[in-house]
Amino acid sequence: MQDCIFCKIATKEIPADIVHENEQVLVFRDAKPAAPVHLLIIPKRHIPALSELSEEDSGLMGQVHLAAVRVARELGLVEQGFRLVSNCGRNAGQMVMHIHYHLLSGRSFQWP
Ligand code: AMP
């Protein structure tokens, strides 16, 4: 997608603090962290939101989740805990229309 900022990060047109990468998934630090650890996990392929997922994306989304857990383990976040959240749509606070999960850790969180 030409005007998608996360697509441009995935193709390295825009710099990001990349923590982990494989063929299908990229993990990088959020530019405005809301917690001591605040990462974004994206599929490199452009999908605008969770609501747009189809059956054929199941493997890719599995890779997204596995990358999140892998990085949480590598950064030693498992014992203290971490939150993985994806905002879908405007009322949920989605600002960037490219599927992403926020991985937050390093402090305690309220719910909901
Ligand atoms: P959301 O509101 O769920 O769509 O989250 C979008 C997130 O992307 C926000 O937490 C932003 O701080 C983050 N963000 C936007 N642009 C960049 C960027 N160029 N590099 C890193 N994080 C970004």
mmCIF file of C-alpha atoms and ligand atoms in Angstrom:
data_model
loop_
_atom_site.group_PDB
_atom_site.id
_atom_site.type_symbol
_atom_site.label_atom_id
_atom_site.label_comp_id
_atom_site.label_asym_id
_atom_site.label_seq_id
_atom_site.Cartn_x
_atom_site.Cartn_y
_atom_site.Cartn_z
ATOM 1 C CA MET A 1 0.000 0.000 0.000
ATOM 2 C CA GLN A 2 1.528 3.265 -1.194
ATOM 3 C CA ASP A 3 0.491 5.526 1.672
ATOM 4 C CA CYS A 4 0.685 3.073 4.557
ATOM 5 C CA ILE A 5 3.324 4.025 7.128
ATOM 6 C CA PHE A 6 3.694 0.451 8.410
ATOM 7 C CA CYS A 7 4.164 -0.858 4.861
ATOM 8 C CA LYS A 8 6.942 1.718 4.469
ATOM 9 C CA ILE A 9 8.526 0.521 7.718
ATOM 10 C CA ALA A 10 8.252 -3.078 6.474
ATOM 11 C CA THR A 11 10.078 -2.175 3.240
ATOM 12 C CA LYS A 12 12.614 0.008 5.160
ATOM 13 C CA GLU A 13 11.551 3.200 3.364
ATOM 14 C CA ILE A 14 10.956 4.646 6.837
ATOM 15 C CA PRO A 15 13.354 3.807 9.680
ATOM 16 C CA ALA A 16 12.209 1.998 12.792
ATOM 17 C CA ASP A 17 13.844 0.424 15.825
ATOM 18 C CA ILE A 18 13.464 -3.180 14.677
ATOM 19 C CA VAL A 19 13.594 -5.862 17.359
ATOM 20 C CA HIS A 20 12.812 -8.960 15.299
ATOM 21 C CA GLU A 21 12.126 -9.778 11.680
ATOM 22 C CA ASN A 22 11.390 -12.760 9.522
ATOM 23 C CA GLU A 23 9.991 -13.230 6.030
ATOM 24 C CA GLN A 24 6.415 -12.467 7.031
ATOM 25 C CA VAL A 25 6.521 -10.469 10.261
ATOM 26 C CA LEU A 26 8.231 -7.388 11.668
ATOM 27 C CA VAL A 27 8.528 -6.331 15.329
ATOM 28 C CA PHE A 28 9.636 -2.780 16.137
ATOM 29 C CA ARG A 29 9.459 -0.286 18.998
ATOM 30 C CA ASP A 30 6.497 2.076 19.173
ATOM 31 C CA ALA A 31 7.543 5.699 18.535
ATOM 32 C CA LYS A 32 5.422 6.900 21.488
ATOM 33 C CA PRO A 33 5.767 4.177 24.105
ATOM 34 C CA ALA A 34 2.891 3.788 26.571
ATOM 35 C CA ALA A 35 4.899 1.449 28.794
ATOM 36 C CA PRO A 36 8.594 0.724 29.499
ATOM 37 C CA VAL A 37 8.366 -1.943 26.784
ATOM 38 C CA HIS A 38 6.036 -1.075 23.906
ATOM 39 C CA LEU A 39 6.493 -3.030 20.694
ATOM 40 C CA LEU A 40 4.421 -3.284 17.537
ATOM 41 C CA ILE A 41 4.062 -6.595 15.737
ATOM 42 C CA ILE A 42 2.907 -6.410 12.125
ATOM 43 C CA PRO A 43 2.457 -8.767 9.204
ATOM 44 C CA LYS A 44 4.567 -7.374 6.351
ATOM 45 C CA ARG A 45 1.648 -7.893 3.983
ATOM 46 C CA HIS A 46 -0.863 -5.089 4.110
ATOM 47 C CA ILE A 47 -4.144 -6.025 5.779
ATOM 48 C CA PRO A 48 -5.998 -2.954 7.048
ATOM 49 C CA ALA A 49 -7.589 -4.348 10.226
ATOM 50 C CA LEU A 50 -8.537 -7.535 12.065
ATOM 51 C CA SER A 51 -12.040 -7.150 10.643
ATOM 52 C CA GLU A 52 -10.608 -7.741 7.143
ATOM 53 C CA LEU A 53 -9.030 -11.114 7.920
ATOM 54 C CA SER A 54 -10.001 -14.162 5.898
ATOM 55 C CA GLU A 55 -9.361 -17.884 6.180
ATOM 56 C CA GLU A 56 -6.231 -17.646 4.026
ATOM 57 C CA ASP A 57 -4.588 -15.335 6.592
ATOM 58 C CA SER A 58 -4.655 -17.911 9.404
ATOM 59 C CA GLY A 59 -1.026 -19.026 8.908
ATOM 60 C CA LEU A 60 0.219 -15.458 8.711
ATOM 61 C CA MET A 61 -1.622 -14.437 11.866
ATOM 62 C CA GLY A 62 -0.213 -17.493 13.616
ATOM 63 C CA GLN A 63 3.249 -16.212 12.670
ATOM 64 C CA VAL A 64 2.378 -12.781 14.071
ATOM 65 C CA HIS A 65 1.421 -14.304 17.437
ATOM 66 C CA LEU A 66 4.460 -16.582 17.503
ATOM 67 C CA ALA A 67 6.760 -13.624 16.805
ATOM 68 C CA ALA A 68 5.201 -11.723 19.718
ATOM 69 C CA VAL A 69 5.766 -14.622 22.105
ATOM 70 C CA ARG A 70 9.277 -15.218 20.814
ATOM 71 C CA VAL A 71 10.258 -11.585 21.436
ATOM 72 C CA ALA A 72 8.578 -11.595 24.875
ATOM 73 C CA ARG A 73 10.687 -14.630 25.783
ATOM 74 C CA GLU A 74 13.891 -13.104 24.363
ATOM 75 C CA LEU A 75 13.356 -9.866 26.305
ATOM 76 C CA GLY A 76 12.625 -11.771 29.531
ATOM 77 C CA LEU A 77 9.043 -10.524 29.820
ATOM 78 C CA VAL A 78 7.268 -13.812 30.457
ATOM 79 C CA GLU A 79 7.657 -13.920 34.220
ATOM 80 C CA GLN A 80 6.455 -10.362 34.853
ATOM 81 C CA GLY A 81 3.769 -10.655 32.176
ATOM 82 C CA PHE A 82 2.904 -8.717 29.074
ATOM 83 C CA ARG A 83 -0.183 -7.488 27.275
ATOM 84 C CA LEU A 84 -0.879 -8.142 23.598
ATOM 85 C CA VAL A 85 -3.637 -5.982 22.154
ATOM 86 C CA SER A 86 -4.928 -5.010 18.731
ATOM 87 C CA ASN A 87 -7.259 -2.073 18.217
ATOM 88 C CA CYS A 88 -9.795 -2.601 15.439
ATOM 89 C CA GLY A 89 -11.644 0.418 14.106
ATOM 90 C CA ARG A 90 -11.931 4.018 15.204
ATOM 91 C CA ASN A 91 -13.866 3.540 18.449
ATOM 92 C CA ALA A 92 -11.235 1.052 19.580
ATOM 93 C CA GLY A 93 -8.512 3.611 18.868
ATOM 94 C CA GLN A 94 -7.014 2.220 15.662
ATOM 95 C CA MET A 95 -5.024 5.055 14.078
ATOM 96 C CA VAL A 96 -2.875 3.098 11.619
ATOM 97 C CA MET A 97 -4.847 1.029 9.137
ATOM 98 C CA HIS A 98 -2.407 -1.881 8.891
ATOM 99 C CA ILE A 99 -2.977 -4.760 11.314
ATOM 100 C CA HIS A 100 -0.720 -4.494 14.327
ATOM 101 C CA TYR A 101 -0.517 -5.830 17.838
ATOM 102 C CA HIS A 102 0.844 -3.744 20.680
ATOM 103 C CA LEU A 103 3.034 -5.712 23.079
ATOM 104 C CA LEU A 104 3.171 -3.830 26.380
ATOM 105 C CA SER A 105 5.183 -4.730 29.444
ATOM 106 C CA GLY A 106 7.285 -3.314 32.266
ATOM 107 C CA ARG A 107 4.461 -1.978 34.422
ATOM 108 C CA SER A 108 1.066 -3.141 35.673
ATOM 109 C CA PHE A 109 -2.071 -2.433 33.652
ATOM 110 C CA GLN A 110 -5.686 -1.679 34.406
ATOM 111 C CA TRP A 111 -8.450 -3.652 32.742
ATOM 112 C CA PRO A 112 -10.497 -2.931 30.677
HETATM 113 P P1 AMP B 1 -3.121 2.275 16.961
HETATM 114 O O1 AMP B 1 -3.616 3.521 17.636
HETATM 115 O O2 AMP B 1 -3.589 1.012 17.644
HETATM 116 O O3 AMP B 1 -3.418 2.283 15.479
HETATM 117 O O4 AMP B 1 -1.558 2.282 17.161
HETATM 118 C C1 AMP B 1 -0.682 2.898 16.267
HETATM 119 C C2 AMP B 1 0.644 2.987 16.961
HETATM 120 O O5 AMP B 1 1.654 3.230 16.007
HETATM 121 C C3 AMP B 1 0.737 4.143 17.993
HETATM 122 O O6 AMP B 1 1.039 3.596 19.272
HETATM 123 C C4 AMP B 1 1.851 5.014 17.445
HETATM 124 O O7 AMP B 1 2.647 5.578 18.470
HETATM 125 C C5 AMP B 1 2.630 4.045 16.567
HETATM 126 N N1 AMP B 1 3.368 4.630 15.462
HETATM 127 C C6 AMP B 1 2.891 5.442 14.500
HETATM 128 N N2 AMP B 1 3.852 5.744 13.624
HETATM 129 C C7 AMP B 1 4.974 5.097 14.034
HETATM 130 C C8 AMP B 1 6.313 4.997 13.532
HETATM 131 N N3 AMP B 1 6.712 5.625 12.411
HETATM 132 N N4 AMP B 1 7.200 4.229 14.219
HETATM 133 C C9 AMP B 1 6.819 3.578 15.336
HETATM 134 N N5 AMP B 1 5.573 3.634 15.851
HETATM 135 C C10 AMP B 1 4.654 4.382 15.212
#
